[in-house]
Backbone as a ProteinNet text record, in pm:
[ID]
protein_1_A
[PRIMARY]
MTKVLLLLANGFEAVEASVFTDVLGWNKWEGDGSTEVVTVGLHPQLQCTWNFNVVPERLLHEVSLEEFDALAIPGGFEEAGFYTDAFSQEFQEVVHYFDEHKKPIATICVASLILGHSGILQNQRATTYNHSTSKRLAQLQSYGADIVNERIVQNEHIITSSNPGTAFEVAFSLLEKLTSIDNTRKVKDLMGFK
[TERTIARY]
77.5	-9	72.8	65.9	123.3	49.4	132.7	46.2	88.7	7.2	16.7	-42	81.5	41.5	-31.2	-143.1	-230.9	-216.7	-131.2	-88.6	-150.3	-242.8	-351.3	-310.9	-310.8	-278.8	-417.6	-436.7	-557	-573.7	-677.5	-690.8	-673	-688.7	-670.4	-811.9	-774	-909.7	-966.1	-1052.9	-1145.1	-1124.5	-1147.2	-1186.7	-1051.5	-937.2	-816.9	-765.4	-816.6	-758.8	-840.4	-978.2	-1077.1	-1038.8	-959.4	-922	-832.4	-761.7	-655.1	-729	-814.3	-889.8	-1002.3	-1055.2	-1130.9	-1064.7	-948.5	-870.4	-819.7	-730.4	-665.8	-742.9	-889.2	-990.2	-1058.2	-1095.7	-1120.1	-1025.5	-905.2	-802	-780.6	-817.7	-831.4	-917.5	-1032.5	-1160.4	-1192.4	-1142.5	-1183.9	-1072.8	-945.3	-813.8	-744	-608.1	-531.3	-505.4	-570.7	-602.2	-498.7	-388.6	-244.2	-229.1	-356.1	-333	-390.7	-335.3	-446.2	-371.4	-462	-460.4	-459.2	-373.1	-382.6	-389.1	-481.9	-511.9	-424.9	-340.3	-257.5	-247.5	-273.3	-239	-161.5	-160.6	-106.6	-199.1	-308.6	-426.4	-533.6	-608.7	-699	-830.6	-846.5	-944.1	-871.4	-905	-896.4	-1003.3	-963	-1093.1	-1046.4	-1111.4	-1091.9	-1118.8	-1096.4	-1086.1	-1275.3	-1321.5	-1464.9	-1533.5	-1480.1	-1541.8	-1589.1	-1568	-1628.3	-1503.1	-1517.6	-1412.8	-1361.1	-1259.3	-1227.4	-1129.5	-1143.8	-1059	-966.2	-833.8	-752.7	-753.4	-697.5	-725.2	-582.2	-466.8	-380.6	-304	-246.5	-160.6	-26.8	14.7	141.7	272.5	271.4	381.5	375.1	235.8	183.9	239.6	282.3	298.6	491.8	507.6	634.1	663.3	735.1	720.5	788.3	840.1	878.5	793.8	686.1	549.7	500.8	528	442	546.4	486.8	538.7	544.6	438.5	440.1	340.7	380.4	323.8	237.3	113	23.3	-20	-21.2	-53.7	-151.4	-260.2	-331.9	-314.7	-356.2	-338.3	-422	-424.1	-520.6	-525.2	-570	-581.9	-521.1	-438.6	-383.7	-492.3	-586.3	-696.9	-757.1	-737	-794.9	-661.3	-564	-429.9	-372.2	-385.2	-312	-158.2	-93.3	71.5	134.5	20.3	73.6	137.3	50.6	80.9	172.2	133	203.3	365.3	438.3	536.3	602.6	503.6	578.7	699.7	789.2	901.6	854.4	729	681.3	655.5	607.6	565.5	710.3	808.8	927.6	988.3	995.5	1075.2	1020	849.2	801	849.5	858.2	879.6	1024.3	1148.8	1252.4	1271.5	1192.5	1216.1	1177.2	1066.9	1040.6	1104.2	1156.7	1266.5	1383.4	1437.7	1565.4	1568.3	1434.7	1409.3	1360.6	1333	1298	1176.4	1091.3	933.3	854.2	754.2	696.8	610.9	617.9	539.5	439.5	332.4	227.2	175.4	171.5	96.9	11.8	-91.4	-177	-181.8	-181.6	-189.6	-62.8	-142.4	-15.8	52.5	24.8	85.9	234.4	289.3	392.3	495.4	418.5	492	557.8	487.7	555.2	689.7	689.1	815.8	918.7	881.9	983.9	1010.2	946.1	993	1102.4	1070.5	1159.1	1310.6	1318.3	1437.7	1439.6	1367.5	1396.4	1362.7	1310.1	1276.9	1372.9	1474.7	1589.2	1668.5	1645.3	1679.1	1612.8	1458.9	1400	1264.9	1236.7	1103.1	1010	912.9	789.2	677.1	581.3	473.9	369.1	307.9	196.8	78	-39.6	-114.9	-63.6	-113.9	-80.9	-176.8	-280.4	-381.2	-302	-348.8	-265.1	-289.1	-362.7	-384.3	-310.5	-238.7	-200.7	-16.2	3.2	138.4	214.2	150.5	233.5	338.7	313.9	457.3	584.6	549	697.8	729.3	608.1	682.3	775.2	694.4	784.8	920.2	909.6	1030.7	1156.3	1088.7	1184.8	1247.9	1201.4	1226.1	1354.7	1407.1	1494.7	1414.2	1326.1	1247.1	1226.7	1264.9	1237.8	1118.2	1016.3	876.5	874.1	782.9	723.3	586.3	543.4	375.2	342.1	286.3	193.5	106.6	-2.1	-79.8	0.2	67.7	128.3	274.6	343.6	494.9	557.9	620.3	649.9	831.2	873.7	1044.3	1060.2	1124.3	1167.8	1036.6	1046.5	930	850.1	867.9	775.1	687.6	566.9	444.9	432.8	392.6	358	243.1	154.9	46.5	-16.2	-89.8	-97.5	-242.7	-331.1	-443.3	-546.5	-638.7	-747.7	-810.6	-827	-863.5	-786.3	-644.7	-561.4	-577	-648	-639.5	-672	-753.6	-772.5	-667.6	-625.9	-492.2	-380.9	-358.3	-255.3	-254.2	-383.5	-424.4	-399.5	-418.4	-407.4	-271.7	-208	-34.2	38.7	-23.8	54	-22.7	-139.6	-159.4	-79.8	-64.6	21.5	192.6	217	367.4	354	250.8	255.1	223.9	132.3	80.4	159.1	44.6	97.9	7.7	38	-39	-163.2	-157.7	-285	-385	-317.2	-419.5	-492.6	-419.6	-439.1	-572.1	-550.9	-632.6	-778.4	-757.8	-901.7	-955	-870.6	-933	-1001.6	-948.1	-1010	-1142.2	-1114.8	-1270.7	-1373.4	-1356	-1435.3	-1492.3	-1401.2	-1474.8	-1519.5	-1524.6	-1578.9	-1498.8	-1372.6	-1271.6	-1237.3	-1245.5	-1194	-1055.3
-115.7	7.3	116	214.8	374.4	440.8	502.6	595.7	725.3	817.6	976.4	1046.9	1112.7	1209.6	1340.1	1351	1485.3	1578.6	1669.3	1758.8	1866.3	1886.2	2002.8	2120.3	2211.6	2352.6	2385.2	2454.2	2542.1	2658.2	2670	2743.6	2712.7	2594	2530.7	2524	2519.5	2498.1	2357.7	2349	2210.7	2159.3	2226	2152.6	2128.6	2185.5	2163.5	2011.5	2005.8	1880.4	1774.9	1787.4	1698.2	1627.8	1710.8	1637.9	1515.2	1538.7	1415	1312	1315.4	1219.7	1168.9	1241.6	1167.7	1088	1160.9	1092.8	972.4	997.1	872.6	782	800.2	724.3	651.4	694.6	642.5	532.9	567.1	467.6	359.4	367.3	271.8	160.1	211	109.8	100	177.3	152.9	148.4	196.7	176.8	100.5	121.2	-54.7	-68.8	4.2	-33.5	-8.3	89.8	80	209.9	316.3	422.5	431	508.1	490.8	678.3	758	888.7	875.4	960.8	979.4	1131.4	1176	1328.8	1323	1460	1466.8	1640.5	1647.8	1794.7	1811.4	1937.7	1982.7	1978.9	1962.4	1999.5	1880.6	1888.5	1786.4	1808.1	1939.5	1989.3	2100.7	2120.3	2224.5	2295.4	2420.9	2495.6	2531.5	2505.4	2524.7	2697	2707.5	2861.9	2929.8	2803.2	2901.8	2866.9	2811.3	2815.1	2692.8	2575.6	2437	2376.1	2281.5	2182.3	2063.6	2042.5	1902.7	1859.3	1728.8	1640.5	1528.1	1571.1	1497.4	1353.8	1279.5	1111.3	1113.5	1165.1	1147.7	1282.6	1295.8	1433	1390.2	1517.4	1502	1425.7	1437.4	1411.2	1249.1	1205.9	1052.8	964.8	1043.2	962.9	960.3	833.2	806.1	861.8	973.6	979.1	881.5	777.3	654.4	595.2	572.5	500.3	545.7	669.8	746.3	775.5	760.3	728.1	891.2	957.6	1078.3	1191	1303.5	1424.1	1521.3	1538.6	1633.8	1748.2	1858.5	1988.9	2077.5	2102.4	2209.2	2350.5	2459.7	2577.7	2633.6	2754.6	2808.1	2941.4	3014.8	3167.8	3231.4	3324.6	3435.2	3431.6	3497.2	3551.9	3446.1	3318.1	3210.1	3154.3	3197.3	3163.5	3073.2	3035	2918.8	2897.6	3034.6	3030.6	3030.5	3003.6	2998.2	2855.5	2782.8	2622.5	2600	2676.9	2626.7	2658.1	2768.9	2805.9	2743.9	2666.2	2616.7	2534.1	2510.1	2433.3	2288.9	2245.6	2091.1	2067.1	2162.3	2154.3	2149.9	2223.8	2225.6	2137.2	2066	1900.9	1816.1	1787	1711.5	1733.2	1887.3	1903.1	1853.4	1860.4	1847.9	1691.5	1628.4	1454.2	1439.6	1459	1390.8	1465.9	1573.3	1620.4	1556.6	1520.3	1470.1	1311.5	1249.6	1122.3	1125.6	1233.3	1257	1181.6	1166.6	1116.9	1228.9	1152.1	1305.9	1370.6	1525.9	1616.8	1692.9	1709.7	1777.9	1895	2004.9	2137.1	2188.9	2268.1	2323.6	2471.2	2549.5	2703	2764	2818.6	2902.4	2779.1	2642.7	2555	2559.7	2600.5	2603	2688.3	2793.2	2880.5	2807.1	2714.1	2629.8	2566.5	2503.1	2472.6	2594.5	2698	2820.6	2820.7	2855	2890.3	2821.7	2659.2	2558.2	2590.4	2614.1	2651.7	2567	2459	2379.8	2393.2	2532.1	2570.4	2623.8	2683.5	2770	2691.4	2804.6	2788.7	2642.3	2633.7	2545.1	2620.3	2563.1	2608.3	2569.6	2690.7	2650.3	2762.7	2746.9	2840.6	2861.7	2970.9	2949	3053.2	3091.4	3158.5	3271.3	3309.1	3404.2	3476.9	3510.7	3624.8	3762.5	3840.4	3961.6	4066.5	4038.6	4090.9	4059.2	3966.5	3886.1	3917.1	3929.8	3926.4	3763.6	3674.6	3555	3478.2	3536.9	3489.6	3575.2	3693.2	3784.6	3698.5	3662.7	3598.4	3494.3	3394.6	3274.2	3323.8	3422.5	3456	3490.4	3561.4	3585.6	3468.7	3363.8	3254.4	3180.2	3266	3201.6	3100	3061.5	2999.4	3055.4	2995.8	3055.4	3045.6	3144.4	3159.5	3098.7	3035.9	2991.7	3015.6	3094	3124	3020.5	2924.6	2799.8	2751.8	2680.2	2633.7	2552.2	2465.6	2326.6	2330.4	2339.5	2320.9	2172.8	2087.1	1963.4	1976	1970.3	1921.3	1808	1709.2	1570.7	1537.5	1521.9	1517.3	1578.4	1737.7	1848.9	1856	1886.9	1977.2	2080.4	2200.4	2316	2370.9	2438.9	2484	2648.6	2702.1	2860.9	2854	2769.6	2830	2733	2738.1	2634.1	2556.3	2633.3	2562.4	2456.3	2434.1	2328.4	2221.7	2212	2114.8	1962.7	1927.5	1806.6	1774.9	1847.8	1820.9	1798.2	1842.9	1813.5	1657.4	1667.6	1520.6	1430.4	1426.1	1322	1322.6	1416.3	1405.4	1346.4	1344.8	1290.5	1128.4	1106.4	964.9	906.8	977	940.9	879.4	983.9	942.2	814.4	807.3	706.1	557.1	544.8	439.6	430.2	503.1	481.2	567.9	601	664.4	596.3	464.8	380.5	376.5	356.4	350.8	485.3	617.7	728	758.5	716.7	745.9	686.3	547.8	481.6	526.2	584.5	669.1	804.1	837	1001	931.1	866.3	822.4	772.5	711.7	672.5	783.8	909.8	977.6	1081	1057.7	1169.1	1268.8	1254.4	1363.4	1285.8	1384.5	1331.4	1389.2
-16.6	7.1	-16.1	-99.1	-100	8.8	97.4	207.5	149.5	170	136.6	255.2	314.1	417.6	374.6	438.2	356.1	500.1	485.3	597.5	585.1	716.7	685.5	808.2	758.5	854.8	895.9	1003.9	1025.5	918.9	874.2	779.9	637	613.2	496.6	396.7	280.4	192.3	182.3	220.1	220.5	84.8	-9	-170.7	-195.4	-149.6	-195.7	-130.7	13.8	66	28.7	-29.4	-76.9	-201.5	-277.8	-409.2	-381.4	-295.7	-284.5	-187.2	-99.6	-70.5	-170.5	-257	-360	-486.2	-513.3	-632.3	-593.4	-466.6	-428.3	-360.4	-299	-242.1	-369.8	-483.4	-599.5	-661.2	-641.2	-671.4	-592.4	-472.6	-366.4	-398.3	-429.8	-449.1	-601.1	-680.2	-833.4	-907.3	-866.2	-987.5	-916.6	-898	-863.2	-715	-648.4	-509.6	-413.9	-480.7	-401.8	-323.6	-308.7	-225.7	-121.2	9.6	110.2	181.7	187.3	240.7	389.1	484.1	634.6	645.6	715	720.7	842	866.3	978.8	984.2	1112.2	1159.3	1275.8	1320	1456.7	1617.8	1528.9	1623.1	1618.1	1774.1	1730.3	1662	1647.1	1572.4	1471.8	1346	1278.4	1208.5	1177.7	1139.1	992.2	865	746.8	727.3	618.1	545	593	549.4	561.6	685.4	780.6	903	948	892.3	943.5	1021.1	1104.5	1195.4	1126.6	1095.6	1072.8	1198.9	1201.1	1252	1216.3	1225	1126.7	1224.4	1099.1	1127	1252.2	1242.1	1344.9	1351.6	1457.9	1484	1453.3	1408.7	1347.8	1452.2	1597.3	1669	1690.9	1638	1643.8	1546.8	1440.7	1295.4	1286.1	1213.4	1192.1	1028.3	990.1	846.6	765.9	808.7	720.7	669.2	750.4	689.3	571.2	540.9	411.5	301.5	172.2	55.8	-8.6	12.7	-49.3	36	8	84.1	-8.2	56.1	-29.2	70.5	29.4	95.3	38.2	103.6	47.8	68.2	13	60.2	144.8	193.8	273.9	264.9	359	337.6	501.8	462.3	560.1	667.1	624.5	719.9	810.2	763.2	875	938	942.9	1021.2	981.5	822.1	726.2	775.2	782.7	747.2	927	1034.8	1165.2	1150.4	1127.3	1096.4	987.2	864	737.5	773	822.2	856.9	967.8	1041.5	1191.5	1182.8	1271.7	1225.3	1236.5	1283.8	1247.5	1149.8	1041.1	911.4	821.5	862.5	798.2	828.8	929.2	919.8	837.3	815.3	735	596.3	560.9	426.7	396	479.2	470.4	460.9	528.1	530.9	400.7	338.5	220.3	113.6	87.2	24.2	-5.2	140.1	130.7	89.1	95	53.5	-99.2	-142.3	-279.5	-317.4	-202.5	-219.2	-275.7	-357.3	-416.9	-326.8	-346.9	-259.9	-357.8	-345.4	-424.3	-327.8	-408.5	-328.5	-413.7	-336.6	-452.5	-378.3	-486.3	-471.9	-374.6	-270.5	-185.1	-75.2	-99.7	-16.5	-86.9	-178.5	-235.2	-140.5	-69.2	-6.9	130.7	154.2	268.3	228.6	110	37.8	44.1	-36.7	-13.7	93.1	205.5	357.7	398.3	354.9	386	331	213.7	152.1	39.6	12.6	-92.2	-226.4	-250.6	-379.9	-439.1	-363.7	-399.1	-536	-624.6	-786.9	-853.1	-800.7	-818.8	-921.3	-1030.1	-1092.9	-997.7	-990.1	-915.2	-953.9	-871.2	-910.1	-752.5	-773.3	-663.5	-698.3	-598.1	-621.6	-727	-847.4	-946.7	-1009.1	-927.2	-986.6	-950.8	-1061.8	-1070.2	-963.4	-875.4	-731.7	-635.7	-653.7	-568.1	-506.7	-434	-373.2	-382.9	-392	-335.3	-439.8	-551.6	-660.5	-615.2	-589.4	-521.7	-390.1	-322.6	-210.5	-194.4	-335.7	-355.2	-431.8	-505.9	-541	-446.2	-323.3	-254	-164.1	-171.5	-116	-213.2	-331.5	-430.7	-508.5	-562	-658.4	-808.3	-897.2	-1044.3	-1067.1	-1074.2	-1126.3	-1251.5	-1269.4	-1399.6	-1392.8	-1522.5	-1530.3	-1597	-1530.2	-1573	-1443.6	-1510.2	-1391.1	-1305.6	-1370.7	-1287.5	-1331.3	-1168.8	-1256.6	-1177.2	-1256.3	-1202.1	-1222.2	-1073.5	-1091.3	-1009.9	-1093.5	-1020.8	-919.7	-806.6	-699.2	-655.1	-680.3	-647.4	-753.3	-692.8	-789.1	-724.2	-794.6	-737.7	-854.3	-791.4	-873.1	-841	-945.4	-970.7	-885.9	-860.3	-792.7	-757.5	-674.5	-666.8	-783.2	-879.7	-992	-1073.7	-1015.5	-1040.8	-947	-844.5	-763.9	-827.5	-886.9	-941.2	-1034.2	-1124.5	-1194	-1122.5	-1011.8	-928.1	-862.1	-793.9	-727.6	-845.2	-982.4	-1059.7	-1107.9	-1102.3	-1124.1	-1001.5	-897.9	-776	-799.8	-834.1	-860.3	-949.9	-1097.2	-1189.3	-1126	-1070.2	-996.3	-913.4	-837.7	-742.2	-826.2	-935.9	-979.5	-1158.3	-1208.5	-1376.5	-1447.7	-1550.1	-1665.4	-1706.3	-1710.1	-1756.1	-1630.1	-1527.2	-1426.8	-1364.1	-1402.8	-1363.4	-1456.1	-1618.2	-1710.7	-1662.8	-1610.6	-1558.1	-1460.5	-1369.5	-1263.1	-1304.7	-1376.2	-1448.7	-1532.9	-1593.6	-1660	-1588.7	-1487.3	-1384.2	-1315.3	-1307.9	-1239.1	-1338.2	-1432.7	-1538.7	-1605.8	-1581.2	-1617.1	-1775.8	-1864.9	-2018.8	-2040.9
[MASK]
++++++++++++++++++++++++++++++++++++++++++++++++++++++++++++++++++++++++++++++++++++++++++++++++++++++++++++++++++++++++++++++++++++++++++++++++++++++++++++++++++++++++++++++++++++++++++++++++++

């Protein structure tokens, strides 16, 4: 079984987390059956961006990172306190572990700032929330990332994306990295994606 750590910060966007649970869940039951997602956070209860609460399956201090094969991180809103957890030492240690072991890391929207903050995007191609009214691209660039104006940017084992509209594409890209192109096509078809 391929285990994916879905790392949830307070203030995360629920839709960006749910694409990972849905795509990898569909794969577990309708695809090749190889993926399992475990939701993990720093707190026993997390508040999503839009004010509803989620209980993660495990707390970060309860898990051993060695048991996981990939890392998935949804973005969130500063106004909802997202960056308090996102930039915490605990989150940074998780990012460094997966990067050092070259295990897949998939981020959606501003979750790439977590990677930038950790230093692993120095001189790496990457993107983040790219709306013309946003300061986030400049923030990612300040961490030394080479900004690429594309919806999704993949470098070796790291996936970054430009907005919430890329969420399903990121989840399918992660599934492809963990399984195969053919299996991903099958799951996409079953889910109604052409």
